[in-house]
């Protein structure tokens, strides 16, 4: 074993003249991690710390800098919900290379999820959504670590789940629990990126600790949720989750939330996009 | 005065024809609701000119009002 793992990894790197960066492939990284007793996510962090770009993340350059990618690989996100929003959010956050993602959902897949939920399939009906997400991410994004919590978060376990988290992505369905999530996140000093959908409608907004924005929407009971009337369409869920992922990743890189105290409304029946001020 | 009104999601069918309502001076969002066939319980968020407002807000000529029900689907 080399005394300096970083130097050992650098010896495996290849120069990419087109992008002006040194890269390391998955196979080399796996061999390196095996030799040094590291997990692949740990190995990926060693690589970016040495300014070596793991090939699975190469196309994140140069929209992201090497330093940005290093921040993401060291970041931690709590994703609450692995359904319509959460499945796509998990896909995007893991493919971005967000190093540690905890995904929580106590629900199991049912047939009516198949019109929109990325993680659902005809052969995993009845299986837990969070575990299905972690399983998929382990195949698509081996450089990140995804932990599944196969139970619903509530006031009794939120505090533990929020420990050491940089940002929360609220991908919950329904209204009832969303305020409690914000209260706990606010107490933990963690911002929340939320979204909700109904039919062709997608809403996305962020809240800093102590700030009330989009969650103004979520008082009262689930009975008045427009989703119960309009259902939920795949493009609205996918778009809302994409916006959440972009917002969360930009926060992890820059520390700024573009939608803090605001709400972006997309009406995909008319292609109208409007920003509202809620702060 | 002329007010532009847009109702969203489950309320979309309540948007006035052409998108405009003619209202008397001093009208509020709440006093406008019967003209739309809506009641206060139908509304979760009110925006006037893209800013968070309430049912009690007095309207001015040319205001753009957006009305949302609760949307919570995930």
XYZ file of C-alpha atoms in Angstrom:
353
model
C 0.000 0.000 0.000
C 1.279 3.442 -0.919
C 1.981 5.855 1.929
C 0.209 8.600 -0.029
C -3.103 7.351 -1.512
C -3.551 10.585 -3.456
C -0.234 10.127 -5.231
C -1.087 6.498 -5.990
C -4.370 7.597 -7.560
C -2.664 10.393 -9.521
C -0.419 7.750 -11.092
C -3.559 6.112 -12.579
C -4.878 9.362 -14.067
C -5.030 10.188 -17.764
C -4.822 13.668 -19.273
C -7.883 14.732 -21.290
C -6.438 17.342 -23.701
C -9.867 18.457 -24.952
C -11.090 19.436 -21.502
C -7.697 20.209 -20.001
C -8.251 17.956 -17.020
C -6.806 14.766 -15.606
C -9.351 11.972 -15.311
C -9.612 8.623 -13.593
C -11.955 5.863 -14.823
C -14.287 3.719 -12.766
C -12.166 0.595 -13.164
C -8.983 2.320 -11.978
C -10.823 3.954 -9.112
C -12.297 0.604 -8.049
C -8.860 -1.034 -8.043
C -7.433 1.891 -6.085
C -10.237 1.729 -3.506
C -9.828 -2.030 -3.101
C -6.100 -1.635 -2.509
C -6.528 1.161 0.013
C -9.579 -0.163 1.845
C -11.824 2.703 0.712
C -15.399 2.797 -0.518
C -15.947 4.183 -4.020
C -17.483 7.425 -2.655
C -14.395 7.851 -0.449
C -12.188 7.178 -3.471
C -14.085 9.752 -5.522
C -13.413 12.331 -2.811
C -9.696 11.487 -2.815
C -9.734 11.944 -6.609
C -11.317 15.408 -6.660
C -9.132 16.504 -3.753
C -6.207 15.704 -6.110
C -7.932 17.630 -8.960
C -8.621 14.345 -10.751
C -12.092 14.136 -12.284
C -13.772 10.719 -12.033
C -14.932 9.873 -15.576
C -18.598 9.305 -14.583
C -18.709 12.988 -13.564
C -16.605 14.372 -16.442
C -19.529 16.016 -18.230
C -20.319 18.069 -15.123
C -17.254 20.111 -16.166
C -17.104 23.051 -16.891
C -20.574 24.100 -15.839
C -19.228 22.918 -12.492
C -15.602 23.542 -11.616
C -13.450 20.865 -10.011
C -13.861 22.763 -6.720
C -17.653 22.763 -7.168
C -17.621 19.020 -7.776
C -15.480 18.507 -4.687
C -18.046 20.450 -2.641
C -20.836 18.235 -3.963
C -18.975 15.001 -3.258
C -18.482 16.174 0.334
C -22.108 17.351 0.746
C -25.038 15.702 2.489
C -28.712 15.948 1.481
C -31.807 14.660 3.249
C -34.431 13.771 0.653
C -37.853 13.305 2.233
C -40.032 11.226 -0.061
C -39.149 8.824 -2.875
C -42.367 9.021 -4.894
C -43.245 11.246 -7.859
C -40.926 14.104 -6.909
C -38.416 12.143 -4.846
C -37.620 9.499 -7.465
C -36.544 12.107 -10.010
C -34.836 14.247 -7.363
C -32.797 11.251 -6.217
C -31.867 10.407 -9.800
C -30.585 13.930 -10.450
C -28.834 14.520 -7.114
C -27.017 11.191 -7.344
C -25.992 11.751 -10.971
C -24.718 15.228 -9.988
C -22.377 13.459 -7.565
C -23.855 14.681 -4.278
C -21.734 12.559 -1.970
C -24.175 11.532 0.711
C -27.923 11.290 0.196
C -30.335 9.995 2.809
C -33.698 9.169 1.271
C -36.657 8.559 3.563
C -39.993 7.011 2.628
C -42.087 4.435 4.464
C -44.410 3.890 1.506
C -44.467 0.995 -0.951
C -45.142 1.110 -4.700
C -48.626 0.551 -6.032
C -49.990 0.361 -9.558
C -51.280 3.935 -9.583
C -47.676 5.167 -9.189
C -46.654 3.823 -12.593
C -47.840 6.885 -14.587
C -45.084 9.075 -13.136
C -42.859 7.623 -10.425
C -39.413 6.921 -11.880
C -38.537 4.315 -9.265
C -41.744 2.310 -9.706
C -42.028 -0.587 -12.097
C -44.391 -3.462 -12.707
C -41.961 -5.815 -10.991
C -41.388 -3.860 -7.755
C -44.996 -3.242 -6.693
C -45.340 -3.663 -2.932
C -41.663 -2.842 -2.338
C -40.388 0.075 -0.275
C -39.761 3.271 -2.271
C -36.657 4.462 -0.413
C -34.949 1.084 -0.709
C -35.785 0.942 -4.431
C -34.167 4.368 -4.780
C -30.978 3.368 -3.009
C -30.787 0.211 -5.136
C -31.148 2.141 -8.399
C -28.647 4.834 -7.346
C -26.062 2.182 -6.448
C -26.148 1.125 -10.113
C -26.415 4.552 -11.775
C -24.146 6.504 -9.432
C -21.624 4.273 -7.642
C -19.521 7.285 -6.602
C -22.142 8.498 -4.141
C -23.529 6.900 -1.033
C -27.320 6.629 -0.732
C -28.818 5.502 2.543
C -32.472 4.425 2.569
C -34.698 5.066 5.590
C -37.614 2.712 4.896
C -39.964 4.430 7.352
C -41.870 7.698 7.489
C -40.092 10.582 9.192
C -42.077 12.255 11.964
C -41.441 14.518 14.942
C -39.892 11.584 16.847
C -37.116 10.790 14.364
C -36.615 13.995 12.341
C -33.998 15.441 14.657
C -31.687 12.446 14.172
C -32.253 12.443 10.394
C -31.335 16.153 10.196
C -27.974 15.744 11.906
C -25.050 16.675 9.643
C -27.331 17.554 6.704
C -26.549 20.553 4.448
C -29.990 20.891 2.854
C -33.389 19.179 2.900
C -35.306 18.393 -0.263
C -39.010 18.147 0.565
C -40.469 15.667 -1.907
C -43.423 14.758 0.265
C -46.858 14.007 -1.059
C -49.764 15.687 0.723
C -49.884 18.661 3.041
C -50.071 17.341 6.573
C -46.384 16.756 7.441
C -44.740 19.535 5.448
C -44.945 22.221 8.149
C -43.491 19.883 10.803
C -40.555 19.163 8.486
C -39.890 22.895 8.146
C -40.097 23.528 11.882
C -37.554 20.754 12.556
C -35.271 21.847 9.687
C -35.432 25.449 10.862
C -34.473 24.399 14.394
C -31.547 22.436 12.937
C -30.522 25.501 10.876
C -31.019 23.680 7.573
C -32.771 25.205 4.523
C -35.536 23.337 2.687
C -36.263 23.159 -1.039
C -39.912 22.193 -1.475
C -42.187 21.367 -4.375
C -45.726 20.232 -5.053
C -47.673 19.174 -8.098
C -51.275 18.728 -9.243
C -52.203 17.868 -12.819
C -50.194 20.159 -15.142
C -49.228 22.437 -12.229
C -45.746 22.426 -10.664
C -44.736 24.652 -7.737
C -41.214 24.975 -6.330
C -39.864 27.204 -3.564
C -37.152 27.348 -0.916
C -37.038 28.504 2.676
C -34.074 29.488 4.802
C -34.190 28.665 8.532
C -36.801 30.939 10.119
C -38.198 32.052 6.761
C -41.730 31.304 5.569
C -42.204 31.028 1.838
C -43.891 28.308 -0.166
C -44.988 26.490 3.000
C -47.611 29.229 3.477
C -49.459 26.996 1.031
C -49.372 24.015 3.370
C -51.688 24.767 6.231
C -54.815 22.747 6.814
C -55.664 19.198 5.915
C -54.845 16.886 3.025
C -58.534 16.910 2.099
C -58.187 20.237 0.232
C -55.117 19.183 -1.760
C -55.708 19.971 -5.464
C -53.812 16.785 -6.330
C -56.809 14.792 -5.102
C -58.909 16.334 -7.877
C -56.395 16.862 -10.680
C -54.177 13.822 -10.170
C -50.477 14.013 -10.917
C -48.828 14.040 -14.338
C -45.295 12.874 -15.102
C -43.949 16.092 -16.699
C -45.087 18.236 -13.770
C -43.457 15.895 -11.237
C -40.285 15.543 -13.305
C -39.984 19.305 -13.908
C -40.582 20.189 -10.266
C -37.977 17.654 -9.137
C -35.477 18.951 -11.726
C -35.900 22.470 -10.393
C -35.467 21.202 -6.830
C -32.258 19.387 -7.784
C -30.846 22.451 -9.568
C -31.736 24.695 -6.625
C -30.271 22.297 -4.045
C -27.033 21.756 -5.976
C -26.529 25.469 -6.573
C -27.027 26.021 -2.853
C -24.423 23.375 -2.022
C -21.971 25.105 -4.361
C -22.692 28.802 -3.766
C -24.574 28.964 -0.451
C -27.386 30.902 -2.178
C -30.977 29.856 -2.795
C -32.498 31.412 -5.917
C -36.023 30.625 -4.716
C -35.655 31.607 -1.048
C -38.980 33.123 0.041
C -40.314 32.748 -3.480
C -42.429 30.302 -5.447
C -41.975 29.364 -9.078
C -45.247 28.300 -10.665
C -45.179 26.359 -13.918
C -48.487 25.738 -15.672
C -47.652 23.135 -18.286
C -51.125 23.341 -19.859
C -50.324 26.888 -21.057
C -46.508 26.924 -20.674
C -46.774 29.911 -18.335
C -43.921 30.253 -15.819
C -44.292 32.858 -13.065
C -42.219 33.772 -10.006
C -44.119 34.896 -6.915
C -42.742 36.678 -3.879
C -43.814 35.141 -0.560
C -41.312 36.563 1.906
C -61.716 49.623 -12.509
C -60.310 46.753 -14.526
C -58.596 43.860 -12.729
C -56.753 40.985 -14.383
C -57.580 37.712 -12.603
C -56.040 34.299 -13.085
C -57.190 31.238 -11.148
C -54.893 28.221 -11.078
C -54.997 24.427 -10.715
C -58.440 23.289 -9.483
C -59.652 26.910 -9.653
C -58.709 27.357 -13.342
C -62.309 27.120 -14.578
C -63.159 30.145 -12.419
C -60.902 32.554 -14.334
C -63.176 35.246 -15.819
C -63.809 35.202 -19.577
C -61.041 37.189 -21.250
C -59.146 37.275 -17.959
C -60.603 40.598 -16.725
C -63.218 41.755 -14.207
C -64.750 45.214 -13.977
C -65.046 46.128 -10.291
C -66.173 49.141 -8.296
C -63.544 51.277 -6.558
C -62.741 49.968 -3.085
C -63.263 46.310 -4.010
C -61.115 43.771 -2.168
C -60.049 40.301 -3.237
C -62.724 38.874 -0.951
C -65.570 41.019 -2.353
C -64.466 39.948 -5.856
C -64.752 36.215 -5.114
C -68.546 35.845 -5.659
C -68.071 37.243 -9.190
C -65.759 34.277 -9.791
C -68.067 31.722 -8.185
C -65.531 31.167 -5.401
C -65.588 31.406 -1.617
C -62.774 32.259 0.830
C -62.288 28.587 1.738
C -61.380 27.765 -1.865
C -58.324 30.058 -1.778
C -54.997 29.219 -0.162
C -52.688 31.838 -1.678
C -53.491 35.285 -3.077
C -50.992 37.231 -5.157
C -51.406 40.801 -6.315
C -48.833 41.787 -8.934
C -46.832 38.640 -8.006
C -46.555 39.616 -4.322
C -48.087 37.643 -1.459
C -51.329 39.321 -0.417
C -54.501 38.523 1.476
C -58.236 38.399 0.824
C -58.612 41.763 2.608
C -56.289 43.626 0.236
C -57.976 46.545 -1.566
C -57.525 46.338 -5.325
C -56.361 49.098 -7.654
C -57.042 49.580 -11.352
C -54.732 47.399 -13.440
C -53.852 44.978 -10.637
C -53.023 41.428 -11.617
C -54.486 38.900 -9.179
C -53.418 35.243 -8.967
C -55.426 32.776 -6.884
C -54.160 29.342 -5.841
C -55.810 26.457 -4.008
C -53.698 24.223 -1.765
C -51.398 22.114 -3.944
C -49.564 19.335 -2.121
C -49.047 16.447 -4.525
C -45.677 14.760 -4.618
